[in-house]
Amino acid sequence: MLCATSRLLAAGTATAPPAQPRGRGPGARCRRRELHFPGHPELPPGDFLLGRLARPSVPAGRRVALRRGRMPPAVGGGPAGSEPRPRRGRAGVEGARAVGPDVGAEPAARSPKRPARGSRCTEAAGRWTLLTLVTLLSFATRFHRLDEPRHICWDETHFGKMGSYYINRTFFFDVHPPLGKMLIGLAGYLSGYDGTFLFQKPGDKYEHHNYMGMRGFCAFLGSLLVPFAYLTVLELSKSFPAALLTAALLTFDTGCLTLSQYILLDPILMFFIMAAMLSMVKYNSCANRPFSAPWWFWLSLTGINLAGALGVKFVGLFIILQVGWNTISDLWHLFGDLSLSVVTVGKHLTARILCLIALPLTLYTATYAIHFMVLNKSGPGDGFFSSAFQARLSGNNLHNASIPEHLAYGSVITVKNLRMAIGYLHSHRHLYPEGIGARQQQVTTYLHKDYNNLWIIKKHNTNADPLDPSIPVEFVRHGDIVRLEHKETSRNLHSHYHEAPLTRKHYQVTGYGINGTGDSNDFWRIEVINRKFGNRIKVLRSRIRLIHLVTGCVLGSSGKVLPKWGWEQLEVTCTPYLKETLNSIWNVEDHINPKLPNISLDVLQPTFPEILLESHMVMIRGNNGLKPKDNEFTSKPWHWPINYQGLRFSGINDTDFRVYLLGNPVIWWLNLLSIALYLLLGSIIAVAVQRGTHLPAEVEGLSQVLLQGGGQLLLGWMLHYFPFFLMGRILYFHHYFPAMLFSSMLTGILWDTLLRLCAWSLASSFLARGVYMVGILSLLLGTAYSFYLFHPLAYGMVGPLAQDPGSPMAGLRWLESWDF
């Protein structure tokens, strides 16, 4: 291949060589090679693996044209004579099926005849047979031993539990959008699961609970990835062998298989990503029939799948970027097509705005409307959201509640930070450890409802009980100096000049004193944001700041997670920087004072746009704050393409049923090699084209497939991989799998193209056919055999670990970092 390419570059010129008499001259051999593409002049190389099914598809007129040199063979295995009409300015797959420059000069009498009806039926049957076989094999591998192990594996503890919450209508918080969990819950409900399993920790047995509906749903979507990738590559390359090779790479990859067999978001996310990619290339293929029914169908389906991808995880944004880039490029070429009127270009723009922006946003918003409508009961996620949000949840202490409107001395209150996902001002009996400021009682923020969140607000200069019936009610006002006494421990909220545990130049906040008696470092001035001096403080609605009287610092939370000695709660500090930020603004939520009349909180319930905005702010902050759990295998993005380290799904010793998430190393390293080869070969071809090198028709068509179709897939791989290098959150190996789908499709197109170029460069048509067939079959059989070797990683292993010579996996631990 490299020899052929270099020969083309060396010999090519910007102008075509002078014509030679047919069958004579130095170019005759090259022309013969060009006309008689490997094996058979009327059989396109993409049909080698179809055998006789493809032969009748080439009409007699086309065979005559091929023999006369008027029309080069089709690049791929698509039906002969079905080339789409090229559109000016559109650099798409049409170029892959480009014909020679003198096709238009062919007399009308020699134009290809339409294939016979029987041959078209035979070819269609062959296409559907291959697709059916690919799909059946995918389903067979994904559903094999789906019920094992019969216990929770890895993140099933999260997403299975969230499916249960939907069935029970219990509100929860998660860092991902709701669609994936909603679908899992729906699958469980429809399959008879009652939502009573606790999903406490990995290893817990399912026993009598019906978990197969949720696993089966994820396996179903994971199985569809293979036919989706097959159809995508077939559309981009028009080559059945390229599509079959791609299908084999994904079918026989142990990593994709493992992710598809459990109650996870990954198979759902990858389903929508691949569906969006397939829809996009399908509507691109309808570019010569704009505004037709198929064009509208695939364009609308692309928008629906974009909404699905983003509705499962925020990384669905990457496929939106890819479709967006494709759309902008398409519109730019349409704008440059002077044969189109401005009105027509405007119609194209409007259609894409409706189908690729308005429709996805509507569906995405609708998933949240359903999410909030279904989850209407108070649950473990309440504390992540504002007080007004909690007031809408049935069972929450703020729902349909009546509390005193204005804050008074002696009231028992909770104080909540206004920054999303910070939580309530909290203290407990544990002290700061030695060497962390003063060894006094810890003060933190905590996201959940707890008795240790309760504080009593008192005057700074008296110990009289404000709840004494003989003492009149006195309201707390803007500018008052107060003490906050922790109800459970009777220690005062306190600060001093010791440095905070985690945040430099901030002061430590502690609980200090005995039975409410402390010192002047317990005094705080309460300020109401945007209120005049003397105004009363309204519960839930007033935004307040607490200014330390001695140091002048402001009470706030840095949002940093404390170590284990702080129970992984969030750090509270007193910051000397007085700028108003949400970290240092609080509101009073719970309010108990028997001496005051109550008002209803129904007026505080937020509107749907406010709920939608708040939920996204909480999710984004929660995503950025994710930290690894004990004994968790985190990884770095550079680990992923080289398959450096897997992830343990189940089991740790030789008596456990062990499942280990690891990509098939033969496939993954082939994908990595293919990306490098693609960059090299693509650069050579791009330079050759830019320099005006004259390429034979077959090579030109293959070059278009490689640059256009392969370029789409390389862009998809880059968009789904490189952004992870910029993320500050914790990352895991499974985050790479959407990018792996694109690299596998690129591998299928690349090796098919390489083998075609090698076959083209050979003088003997018999040898060319043999090289191509042997190459494709070797890749297919090699991936299948590698799956045979590594399949226990996905289907489960019992017995000695791989380090033991008696293990069935002995000798397969090719990297020391693999831990199976």
C-alpha angles and dihedrals in degrees: 000000000000089000091052092047094048090047089054092050093047096047100035123103135182091254128053116254117254116276117267127206111270111271094008138086132043094294096057095090092051091049091051089050089049095049099041100052112196114311105348135022095222097039114082112221091242088069097059092103093045093061115188094356091082100041098081091050093076109083122219093248090057092050090053091049091049093050090049091050093242098120126026118220121271112274096228141021097278121126113288116251093020098107111147116241107260116241121216113258095008112122099194142116089305087082090059090064094042118147132215122284095253099053090102090056093060110115116251091244090063097050113127116269122234112265116257117266092244093054092050091051091049092050093047089050089052092051093049092045092055093046091048093050092048091049095046092050091050092051092045093055094045098046096042109113090351092155093061129127097032093209139070114290123201113301094008083094088067105036096036088052091049090051087055090051090057091051090049092040091233118155117239138165127240132167092232129073114265107247098089094049091044090055091048090051091047091050090051093048094049091048094053102262109148099203095243100117110105100214089207103160142344112281097036109133119240091216109172096352117113106239098150095086092061094042091045092052092053091045090051093055091042090053091055091060091079099054090041091055090044092054093044094054091043089054093047098044105021085222124126094197091054090050092046092049091051091049090051093050092055097038093053098041109112092204096057089044093053095048090050096056102061140063097270140129094235100082090046092050094046090048092059093042093053092042090053091049092049092047091050095053090044094055089044088057089055091056092113089057104048118183092014119134095260090047092053091043096054094040091052092044089053090056092048092052092047089056089049094051094049091042091060100044135351089241084075082084088080095065088046088057091051094050089044092054091048090049094049091048091049093049091047091056091046090051089054093050102100091192089071121080122232089249091057092049088049090053090052091050092048092049092054093046090052098044102032102034113018097039096048092045091050093050093043091052091046091058089058092047089055090043094056093041093053097041098059099137127088114258146151094302098062097096093059090066136064125273091251090054092050091053089072095057118096111236095024113124088239095052111108085344129154118210136161111283101215128049116246135182113272093032120138106228146168118223117211127194114236095220109097118259095009098105137190131341102258142178136179139182095268117106130221108266124254112287095023102106117283115354094242136126116302121249117195141148120258128196099213135068110267140156088240088068092069121107134177116223113219140169114267097230105044139053095201115130106252090201092064104121090226092061115078120236114269119192124220111244138192109282096022119141110232145171123225111210118196105237098213099045103022091229122136127240102258141179136182142165096285113116119257117256098250110004116072120224090020121108126243119254118208144161110256141174137038122272091345095311114121136123142278091288086074094067121105132179113222117218129187115215112242094359131121122244112277099027119136120249115245119214114246094356106061116084108214140185127203113218116196107235099213103040098026092228126139124241111241146136123250091204090231117139115241120226123257092284086065093046089245090284121140126278120253117203140169107236122206089207105095098196112128112251131157089250090069100038120093140175133206110247114169113039125183120180119142092198094064132074118244131236129200119259096209090103090065098062109121127232122252095258089053091049091048093050094046094049091053093049090051093048094049092049092045091051092052091048098053112132130189119262124228115293092005120148107227121178144193126245094248089060094061108070092046092051088235099162135010131209126245112235098175140358133018107203141041094271095055129085098250126205117179125190106223130138119243098267094214091055096041095049090045088054091050091049090047093055090053092047091047092054090049098044094039090053092050093050093044091052091047092051092046090051090053096247112176108237126190113253095255093049091046091053092047090048091055091051091050096046099039105031095031090045091057090053095045089052089051091051093049094047092050095046117031098054088068089069088065097049121104096197127096113280133206136196093252091066089077098060098089088055089047090060090059094045090052091052090048089051091054093053095041098052093042088054093045092052091048090052091049091049091047092054093057120093096212114075091202091053091045092053090048094050092050095047094044091049095051094043091048091055092046094048092042093056091045092051092047088054089053089055098046103031093105088071089068103030095044139265130229125185135033120007120253092264089065114087088221093059119109086228094052111134093019096088092097095166126046089224092065108099109191 
